[in-house]
PDB file of C-alpha atoms in Angstrom:
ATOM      1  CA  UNK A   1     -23.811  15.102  -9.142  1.00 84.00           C
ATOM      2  CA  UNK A   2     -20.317  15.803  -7.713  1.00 91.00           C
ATOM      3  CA  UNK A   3     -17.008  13.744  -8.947  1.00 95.00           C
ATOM      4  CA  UNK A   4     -14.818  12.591  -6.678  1.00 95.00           C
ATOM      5  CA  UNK A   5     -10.869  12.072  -8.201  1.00 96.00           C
ATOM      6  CA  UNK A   6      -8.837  10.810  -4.734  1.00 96.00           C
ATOM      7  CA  UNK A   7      -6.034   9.242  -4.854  1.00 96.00           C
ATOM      8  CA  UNK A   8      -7.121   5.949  -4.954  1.00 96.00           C
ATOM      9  CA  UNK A   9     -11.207   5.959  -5.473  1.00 96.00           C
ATOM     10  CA  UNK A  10     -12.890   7.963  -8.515  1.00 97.00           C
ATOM     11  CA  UNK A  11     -16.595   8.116  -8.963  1.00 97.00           C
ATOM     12  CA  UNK A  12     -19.355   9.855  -8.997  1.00 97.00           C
ATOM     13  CA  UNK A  13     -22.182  10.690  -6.140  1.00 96.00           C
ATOM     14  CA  UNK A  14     -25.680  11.214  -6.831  1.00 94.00           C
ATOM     15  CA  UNK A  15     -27.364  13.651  -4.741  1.00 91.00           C
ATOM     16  CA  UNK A  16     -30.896  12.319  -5.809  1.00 91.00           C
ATOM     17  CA  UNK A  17     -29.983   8.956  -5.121  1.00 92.00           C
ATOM     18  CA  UNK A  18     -27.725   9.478  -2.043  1.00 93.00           C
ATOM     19  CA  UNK A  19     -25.329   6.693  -3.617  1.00 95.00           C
ATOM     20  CA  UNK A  20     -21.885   6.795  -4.719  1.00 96.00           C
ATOM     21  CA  UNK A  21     -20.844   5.558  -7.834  1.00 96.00           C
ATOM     22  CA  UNK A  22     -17.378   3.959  -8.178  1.00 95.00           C
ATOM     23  CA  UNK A  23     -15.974   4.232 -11.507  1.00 95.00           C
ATOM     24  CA  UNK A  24     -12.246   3.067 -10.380  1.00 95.00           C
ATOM     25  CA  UNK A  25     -10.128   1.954  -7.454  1.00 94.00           C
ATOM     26  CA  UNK A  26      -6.725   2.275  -8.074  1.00 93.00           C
ATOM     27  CA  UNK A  27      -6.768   2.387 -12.056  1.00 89.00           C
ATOM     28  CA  UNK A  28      -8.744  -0.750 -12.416  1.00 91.00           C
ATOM     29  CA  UNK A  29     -12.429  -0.133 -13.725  1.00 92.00           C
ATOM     30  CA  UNK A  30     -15.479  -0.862 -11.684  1.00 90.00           C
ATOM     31  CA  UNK A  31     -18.896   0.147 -11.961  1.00 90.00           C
ATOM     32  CA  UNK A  32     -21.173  -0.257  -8.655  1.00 90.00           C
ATOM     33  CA  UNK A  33     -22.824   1.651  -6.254  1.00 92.00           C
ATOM     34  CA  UNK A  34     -21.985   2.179  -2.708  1.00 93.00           C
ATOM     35  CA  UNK A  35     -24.736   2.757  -0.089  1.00 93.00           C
ATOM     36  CA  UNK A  36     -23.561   5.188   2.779  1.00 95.00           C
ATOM     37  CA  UNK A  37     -23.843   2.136   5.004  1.00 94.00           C
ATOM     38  CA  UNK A  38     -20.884   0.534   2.452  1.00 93.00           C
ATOM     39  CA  UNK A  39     -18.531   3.427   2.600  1.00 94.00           C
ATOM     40  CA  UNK A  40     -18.415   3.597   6.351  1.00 95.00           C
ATOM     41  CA  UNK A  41     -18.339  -0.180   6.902  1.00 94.00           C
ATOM     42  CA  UNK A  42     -15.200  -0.346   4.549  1.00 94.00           C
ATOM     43  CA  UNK A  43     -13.970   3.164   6.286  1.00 96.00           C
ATOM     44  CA  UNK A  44     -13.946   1.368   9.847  1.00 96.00           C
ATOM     45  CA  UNK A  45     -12.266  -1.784   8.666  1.00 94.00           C
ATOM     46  CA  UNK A  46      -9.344   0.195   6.782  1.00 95.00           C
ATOM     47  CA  UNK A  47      -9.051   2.338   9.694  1.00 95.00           C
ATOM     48  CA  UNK A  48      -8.664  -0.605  12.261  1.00 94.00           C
ATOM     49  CA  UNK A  49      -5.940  -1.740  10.088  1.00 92.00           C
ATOM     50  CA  UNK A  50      -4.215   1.241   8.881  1.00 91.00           C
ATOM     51  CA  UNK A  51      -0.936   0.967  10.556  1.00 90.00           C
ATOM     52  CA  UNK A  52      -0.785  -2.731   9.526  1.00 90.00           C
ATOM     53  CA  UNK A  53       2.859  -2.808   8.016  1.00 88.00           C
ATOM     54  CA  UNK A  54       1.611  -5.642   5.266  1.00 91.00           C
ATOM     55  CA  UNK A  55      -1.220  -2.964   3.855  1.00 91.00           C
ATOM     56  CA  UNK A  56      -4.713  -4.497   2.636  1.00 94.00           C
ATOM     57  CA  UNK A  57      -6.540  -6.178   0.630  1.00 92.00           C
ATOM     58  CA  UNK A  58     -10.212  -5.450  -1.023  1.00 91.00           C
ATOM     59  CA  UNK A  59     -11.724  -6.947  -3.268  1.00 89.00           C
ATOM     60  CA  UNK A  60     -13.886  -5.939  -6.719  1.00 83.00           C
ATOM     61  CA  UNK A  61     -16.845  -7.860  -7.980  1.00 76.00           C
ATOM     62  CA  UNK A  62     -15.634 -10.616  -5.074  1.00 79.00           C
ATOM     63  CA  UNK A  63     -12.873 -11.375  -7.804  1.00 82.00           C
ATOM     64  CA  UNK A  64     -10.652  -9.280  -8.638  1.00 86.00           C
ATOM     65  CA  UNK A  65      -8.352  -8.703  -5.355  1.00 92.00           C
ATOM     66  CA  UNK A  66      -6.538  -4.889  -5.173  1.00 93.00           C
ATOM     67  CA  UNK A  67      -3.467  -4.932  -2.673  1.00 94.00           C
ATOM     68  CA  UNK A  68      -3.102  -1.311  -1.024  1.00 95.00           C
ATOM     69  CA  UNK A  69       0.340  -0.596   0.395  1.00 94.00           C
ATOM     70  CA  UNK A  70       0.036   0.670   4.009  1.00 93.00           C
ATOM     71  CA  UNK A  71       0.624   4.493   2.619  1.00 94.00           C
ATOM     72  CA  UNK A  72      -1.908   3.229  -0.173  1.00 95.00           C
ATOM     73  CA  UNK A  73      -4.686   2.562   3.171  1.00 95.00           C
ATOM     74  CA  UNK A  74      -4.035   5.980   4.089  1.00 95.00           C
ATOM     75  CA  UNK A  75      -4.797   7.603   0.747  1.00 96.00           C
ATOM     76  CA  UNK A  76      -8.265   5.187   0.359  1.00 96.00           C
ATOM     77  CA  UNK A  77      -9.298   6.450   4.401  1.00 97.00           C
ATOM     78  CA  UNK A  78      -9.021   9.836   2.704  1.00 97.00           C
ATOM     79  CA  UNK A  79     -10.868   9.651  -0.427  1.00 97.00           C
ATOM     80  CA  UNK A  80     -13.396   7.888   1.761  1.00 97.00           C
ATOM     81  CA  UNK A  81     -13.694  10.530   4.016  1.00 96.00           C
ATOM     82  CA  UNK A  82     -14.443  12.862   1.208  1.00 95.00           C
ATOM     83  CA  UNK A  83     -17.155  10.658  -0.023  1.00 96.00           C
ATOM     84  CA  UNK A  84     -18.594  10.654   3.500  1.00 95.00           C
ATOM     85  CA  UNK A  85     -18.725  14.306   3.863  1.00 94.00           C
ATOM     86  CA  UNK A  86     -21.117  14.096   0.410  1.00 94.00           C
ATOM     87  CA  UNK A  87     -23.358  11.761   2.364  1.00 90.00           C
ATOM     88  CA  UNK A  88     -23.938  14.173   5.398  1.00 69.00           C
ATOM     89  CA  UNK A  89     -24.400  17.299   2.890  1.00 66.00           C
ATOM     90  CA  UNK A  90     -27.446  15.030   0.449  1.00 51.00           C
TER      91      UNK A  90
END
């Protein structure tokens, strides 16, 4: 397993499984797991909209809504990214 602390994603991925699992997205608690198809589906949206001025907005458990400053979107691409790079190395 390796732990991933970004700046706005912590979790864990497991090599065995090939999943990531999110413990927290910008201090709120979660507990899922994200199929490589899931990170880079949520990559390519943020990064299409990165430069918006207004930021984002994701969503946990389709409830709980998480608004991500625009500097906020850049910090998520790049914990992303990391998480990514664990993909290609499993």
């Amino acid at each position: 397993m390796s732990y991933v602390n970004g700046q706005i994603i912590s979790g864990e991925f497991d090599t065995n499984s090939n999943e990531f699992s999110l413990h927290s997205v910008k201090h709120h608690l979660t507990e899922t797991s994200l199929k490589q198809c899931q990170v880079a589906q949520l990559y390519n949206y943020l990064k299409k909209h990165e430069n918006e001025a207004d930021g984002q907005v994701i969503s946990l458990y389709d409830q709980l809504l998480v608004s991500l400053s625009s500097e906020e979107t850049k910090a998520i691409l790049r914990d992303l990214e990391q998480i990514q790079n664990l993909y290609q190395k499993g």
